[in-house]
Short mmCIF file of C-alpha atoms and ligand atoms in Angstrom, two decimals:
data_model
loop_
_atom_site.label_atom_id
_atom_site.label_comp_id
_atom_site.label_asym_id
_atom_site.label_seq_id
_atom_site.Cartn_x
_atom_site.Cartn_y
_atom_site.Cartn_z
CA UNK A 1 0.00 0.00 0.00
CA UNK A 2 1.04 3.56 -1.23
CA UNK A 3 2.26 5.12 2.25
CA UNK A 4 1.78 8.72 0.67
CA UNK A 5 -1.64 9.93 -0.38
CA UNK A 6 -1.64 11.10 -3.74
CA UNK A 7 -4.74 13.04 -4.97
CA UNK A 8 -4.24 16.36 -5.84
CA UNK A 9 -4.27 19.16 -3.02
CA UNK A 10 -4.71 22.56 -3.44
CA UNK A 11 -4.05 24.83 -0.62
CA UNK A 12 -5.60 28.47 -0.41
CA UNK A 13 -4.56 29.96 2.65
CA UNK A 14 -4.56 33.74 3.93
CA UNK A 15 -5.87 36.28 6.19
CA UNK A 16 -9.98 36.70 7.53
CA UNK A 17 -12.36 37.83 5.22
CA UNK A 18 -10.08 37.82 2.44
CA UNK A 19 -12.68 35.77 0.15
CA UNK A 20 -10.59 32.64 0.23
CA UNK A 21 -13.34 30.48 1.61
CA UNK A 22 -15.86 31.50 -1.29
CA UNK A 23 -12.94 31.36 -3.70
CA UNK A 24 -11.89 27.55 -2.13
CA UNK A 25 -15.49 26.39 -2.04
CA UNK A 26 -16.07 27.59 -5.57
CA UNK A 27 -12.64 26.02 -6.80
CA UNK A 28 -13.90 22.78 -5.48
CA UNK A 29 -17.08 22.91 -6.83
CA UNK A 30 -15.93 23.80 -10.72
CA UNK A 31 -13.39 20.31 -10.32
CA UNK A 32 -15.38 18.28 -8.24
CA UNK A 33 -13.22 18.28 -5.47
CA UNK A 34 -13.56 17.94 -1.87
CA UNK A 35 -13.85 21.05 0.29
CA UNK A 36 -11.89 21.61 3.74
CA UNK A 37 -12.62 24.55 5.80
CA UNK A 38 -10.48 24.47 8.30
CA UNK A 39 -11.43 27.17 10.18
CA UNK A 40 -14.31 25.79 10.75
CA UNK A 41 -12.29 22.54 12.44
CA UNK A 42 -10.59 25.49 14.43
CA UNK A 43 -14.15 26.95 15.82
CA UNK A 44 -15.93 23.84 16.70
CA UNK A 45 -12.74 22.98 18.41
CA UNK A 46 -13.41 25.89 20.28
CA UNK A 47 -17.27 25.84 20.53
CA UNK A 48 -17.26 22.47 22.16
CA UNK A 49 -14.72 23.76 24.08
CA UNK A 50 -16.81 26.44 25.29
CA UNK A 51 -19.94 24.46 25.92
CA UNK A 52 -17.79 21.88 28.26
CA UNK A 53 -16.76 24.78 30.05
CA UNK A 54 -12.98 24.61 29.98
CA UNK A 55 -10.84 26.75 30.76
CA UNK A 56 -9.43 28.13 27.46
CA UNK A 57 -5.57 28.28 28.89
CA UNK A 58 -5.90 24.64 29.47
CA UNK A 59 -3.75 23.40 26.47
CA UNK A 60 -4.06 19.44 27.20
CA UNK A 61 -7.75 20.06 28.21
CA UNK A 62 -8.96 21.95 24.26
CA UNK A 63 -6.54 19.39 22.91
CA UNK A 64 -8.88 16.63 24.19
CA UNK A 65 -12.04 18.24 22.80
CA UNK A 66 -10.56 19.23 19.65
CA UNK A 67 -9.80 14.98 19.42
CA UNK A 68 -13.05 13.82 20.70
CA UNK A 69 -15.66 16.28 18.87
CA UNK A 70 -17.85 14.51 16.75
CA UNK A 71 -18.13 16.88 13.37
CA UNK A 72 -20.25 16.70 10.44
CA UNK A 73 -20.33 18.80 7.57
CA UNK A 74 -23.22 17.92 5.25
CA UNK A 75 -25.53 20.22 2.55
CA UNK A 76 -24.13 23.40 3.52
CA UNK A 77 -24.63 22.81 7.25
CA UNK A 78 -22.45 21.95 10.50
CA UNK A 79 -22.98 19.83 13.37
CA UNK A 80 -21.29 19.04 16.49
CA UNK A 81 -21.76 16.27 18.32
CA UNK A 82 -25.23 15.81 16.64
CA UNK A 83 -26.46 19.69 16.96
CA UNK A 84 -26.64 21.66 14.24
CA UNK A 85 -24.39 24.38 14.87
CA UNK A 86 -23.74 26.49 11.69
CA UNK A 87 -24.30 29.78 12.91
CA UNK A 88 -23.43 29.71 16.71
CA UNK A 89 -19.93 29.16 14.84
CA UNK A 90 -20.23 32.57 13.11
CA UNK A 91 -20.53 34.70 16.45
CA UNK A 92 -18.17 37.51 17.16
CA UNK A 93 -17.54 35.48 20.15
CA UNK A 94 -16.22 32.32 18.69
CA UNK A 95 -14.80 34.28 16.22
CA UNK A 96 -12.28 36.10 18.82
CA UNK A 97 -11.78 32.82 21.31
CA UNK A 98 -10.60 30.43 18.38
CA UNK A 99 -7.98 33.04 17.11
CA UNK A 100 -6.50 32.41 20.98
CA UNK A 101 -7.65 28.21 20.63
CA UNK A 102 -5.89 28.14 17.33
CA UNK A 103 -2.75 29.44 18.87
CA UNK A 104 -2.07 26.68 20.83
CA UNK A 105 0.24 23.75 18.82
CA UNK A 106 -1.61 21.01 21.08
CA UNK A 107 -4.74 21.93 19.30
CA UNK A 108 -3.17 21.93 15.90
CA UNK A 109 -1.56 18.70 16.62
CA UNK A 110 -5.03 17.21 17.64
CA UNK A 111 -6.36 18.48 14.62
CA UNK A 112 -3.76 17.78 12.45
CA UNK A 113 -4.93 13.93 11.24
CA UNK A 114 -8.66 14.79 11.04
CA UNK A 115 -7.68 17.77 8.55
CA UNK A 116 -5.81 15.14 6.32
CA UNK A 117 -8.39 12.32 6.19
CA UNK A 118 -10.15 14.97 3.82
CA UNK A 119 -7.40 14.10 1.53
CA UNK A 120 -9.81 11.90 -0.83
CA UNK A 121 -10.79 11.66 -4.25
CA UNK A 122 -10.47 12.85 -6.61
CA UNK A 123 -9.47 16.12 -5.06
CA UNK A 124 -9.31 18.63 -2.21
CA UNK A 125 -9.16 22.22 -1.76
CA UNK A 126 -8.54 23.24 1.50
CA UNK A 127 -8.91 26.40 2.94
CA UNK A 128 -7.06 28.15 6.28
CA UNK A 129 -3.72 29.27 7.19
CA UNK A 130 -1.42 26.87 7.19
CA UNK A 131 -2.46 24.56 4.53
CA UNK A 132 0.21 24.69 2.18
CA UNK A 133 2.80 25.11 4.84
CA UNK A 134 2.20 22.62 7.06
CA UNK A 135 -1.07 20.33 6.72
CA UNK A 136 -0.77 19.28 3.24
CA UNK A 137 3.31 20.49 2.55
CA UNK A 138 2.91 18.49 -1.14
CA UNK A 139 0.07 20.27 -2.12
CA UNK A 140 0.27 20.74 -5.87
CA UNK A 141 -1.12 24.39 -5.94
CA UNK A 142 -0.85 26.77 -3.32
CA UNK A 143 -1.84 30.05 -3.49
CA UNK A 144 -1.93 32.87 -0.67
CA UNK A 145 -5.20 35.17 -1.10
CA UNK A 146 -5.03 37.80 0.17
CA UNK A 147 -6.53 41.92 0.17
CA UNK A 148 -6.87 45.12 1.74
CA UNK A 149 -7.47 45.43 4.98
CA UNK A 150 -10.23 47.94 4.13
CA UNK A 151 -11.82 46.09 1.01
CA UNK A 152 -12.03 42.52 3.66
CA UNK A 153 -13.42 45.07 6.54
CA UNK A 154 -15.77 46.10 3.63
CA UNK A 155 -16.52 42.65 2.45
CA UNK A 156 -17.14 41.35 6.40
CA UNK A 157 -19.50 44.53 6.98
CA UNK A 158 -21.74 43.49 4.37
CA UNK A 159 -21.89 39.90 5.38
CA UNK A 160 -23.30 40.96 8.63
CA UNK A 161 -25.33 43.71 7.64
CA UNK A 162 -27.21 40.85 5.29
CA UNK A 163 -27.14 38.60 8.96
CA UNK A 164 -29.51 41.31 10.34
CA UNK A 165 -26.50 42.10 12.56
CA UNK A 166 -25.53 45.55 13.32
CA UNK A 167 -21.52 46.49 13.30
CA UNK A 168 -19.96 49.66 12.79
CA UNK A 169 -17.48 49.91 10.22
CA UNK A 170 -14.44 51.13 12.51
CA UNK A 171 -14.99 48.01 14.99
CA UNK A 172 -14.78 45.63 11.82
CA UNK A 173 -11.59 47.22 10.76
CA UNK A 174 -10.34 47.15 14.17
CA UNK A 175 -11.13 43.36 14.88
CA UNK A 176 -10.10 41.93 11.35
CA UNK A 177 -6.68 44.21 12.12
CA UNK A 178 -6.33 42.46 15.86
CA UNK A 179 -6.80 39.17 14.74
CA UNK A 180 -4.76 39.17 11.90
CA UNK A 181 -2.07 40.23 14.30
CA UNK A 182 -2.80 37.63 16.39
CA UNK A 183 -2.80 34.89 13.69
CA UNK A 184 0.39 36.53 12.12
CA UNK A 185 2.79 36.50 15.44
CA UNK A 186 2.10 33.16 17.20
CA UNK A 187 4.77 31.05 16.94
CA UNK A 188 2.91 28.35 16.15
CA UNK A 189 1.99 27.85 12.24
CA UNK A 190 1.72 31.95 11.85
CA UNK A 191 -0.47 33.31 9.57
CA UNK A 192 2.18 34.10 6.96
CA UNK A 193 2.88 33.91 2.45
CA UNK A 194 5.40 31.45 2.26
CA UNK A 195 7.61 31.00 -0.48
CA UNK A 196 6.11 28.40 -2.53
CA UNK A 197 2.57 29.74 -2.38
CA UNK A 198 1.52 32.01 -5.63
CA UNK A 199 0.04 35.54 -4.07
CA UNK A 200 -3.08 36.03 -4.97
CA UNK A 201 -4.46 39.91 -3.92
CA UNK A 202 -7.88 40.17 -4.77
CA UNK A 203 -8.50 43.63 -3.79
CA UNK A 204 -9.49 44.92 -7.08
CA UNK A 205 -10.54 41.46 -8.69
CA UNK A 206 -14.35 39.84 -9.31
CA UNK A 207 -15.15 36.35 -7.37
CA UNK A 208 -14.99 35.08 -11.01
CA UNK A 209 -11.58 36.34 -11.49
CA UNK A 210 -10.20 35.01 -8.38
CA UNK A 211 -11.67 31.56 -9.23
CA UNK A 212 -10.87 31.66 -12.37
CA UNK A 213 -6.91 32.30 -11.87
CA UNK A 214 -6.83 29.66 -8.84
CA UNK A 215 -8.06 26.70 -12.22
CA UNK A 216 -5.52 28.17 -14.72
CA UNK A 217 -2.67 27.78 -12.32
CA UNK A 218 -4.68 24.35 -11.27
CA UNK A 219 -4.39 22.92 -14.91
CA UNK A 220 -0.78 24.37 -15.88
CA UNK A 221 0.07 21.59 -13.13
CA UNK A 222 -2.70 19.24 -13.32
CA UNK A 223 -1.74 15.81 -14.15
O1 DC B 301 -10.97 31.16 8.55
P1 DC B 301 -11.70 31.41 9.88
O2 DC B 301 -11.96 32.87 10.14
O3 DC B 301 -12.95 30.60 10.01
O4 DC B 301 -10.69 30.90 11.00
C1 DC B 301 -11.03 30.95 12.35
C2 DC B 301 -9.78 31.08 13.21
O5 DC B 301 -9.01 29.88 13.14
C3 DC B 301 -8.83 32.23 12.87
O6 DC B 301 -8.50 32.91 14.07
C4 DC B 301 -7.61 31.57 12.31
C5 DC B 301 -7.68 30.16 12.81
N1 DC B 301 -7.22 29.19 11.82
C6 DC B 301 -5.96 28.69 11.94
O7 DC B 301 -5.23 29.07 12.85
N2 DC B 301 -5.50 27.77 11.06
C7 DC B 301 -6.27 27.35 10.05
N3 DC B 301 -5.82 26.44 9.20
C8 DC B 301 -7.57 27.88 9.89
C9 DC B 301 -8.01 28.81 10.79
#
């Protein structure tokens, strides 16, 4: 038996609100591939932490959770441990307590496995911050996706204006700029272009043209 996996990976990873998850999910769509958001790993990690009521310092404690949660990721939809959960991941809340989860490499260990068994085929895109660096290292694409901090404050506003959810635009700008801070200076799998990774900065491109870049540089290398 092969020891190495070998269907195609590609990695999109970058900074909040930068598009990559629409880009990643439409990338996998237009090749059939599987989809991995693994921020989404990152916050249910945390949710469940939250709902067992453990003290988010606690390394070996969220590194437990992160191993034990039962996830499931079906028609647009998330559940943990059997309860749907899709928007209570969304909250401003979770949103601020994974970016201090996530910094912890006993988390990232746990979760390290369960992000690679989406490895299937024919295909994956996965989508985070450390795909092409250190989940899937033979990835054959990676691309970094990245924009403005104003344009992804812009693009988050919206989102939660259409949520019915009231933000003002100087608290977006300030929370996407704190958290990409965070994610860039842990020492742990930092937020961070590395030098195999194409850059991709979409701050003046279309949905369409981001896609559409990620499958021409996906077919130059294609098999
Ligand atoms: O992409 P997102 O906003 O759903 O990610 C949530 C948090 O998880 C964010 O603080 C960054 C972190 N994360 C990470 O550290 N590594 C990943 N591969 C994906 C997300």
């Amino acid at each position: 038996m092969a020891l190495r996996n070998e269907w195609p990976v590609i990695a999109i990873d970058g900074p909040s609100a930068s598009g990559k998850g629409t880009v990643a999910e439409r990338v996998a769509a237009a090749l059939g591939f599987h989809f991995l958001d693994s921020g989404a790993l990152y916050r249910l990690a945390t949710l469940a932490a939250l709902r067992q009521g453990l003290d988010l310092s606690d390394t070996t404690a969220l590194a437990a959770a992160a191993r034990d949660m039962d996830v499931a990721f079906r028609d647009g939809r998330t559940s943990l441990d059997g309860e749907d959960v899709t928007e209570a991941l969304r909250t401003e809340a979770v949103s601020a307590a994974t970016s201090r989860v996530a910094a912890s490499p006993a988390v990232r260990e746990a979760l390290l496995a369960r992000q690679r068994r989406f490895r299937q085929a024919p295909g994956l895109v996965a989508d985070g911050r450390d795909m092409g660096s250190t989940v899937f290292p033979d990835a054959l694409l990676k691309v970094f996706l990245t924009a403005d901090v104003a344009v992804r404050a812009g693009r988050r506003h919206k989102q939660l204006m259409e949520k019915g959810m009231c933000a003002k635009m100087s608290d977006v700008v300030e929370e996407l700029t704190q958290r990409d801070a965070r994610d860039s200076n842990r020492p742990v799998a930092p937020l961070r272009h590395y030098p195999d990774a194409i850059f991709l900065d979409t701050t003046a491109l279309s949905v369409d043209q981001a896609v559409e870049r990620v499958l021409s540089w996906y077919r130059e290398r294609a098999p």
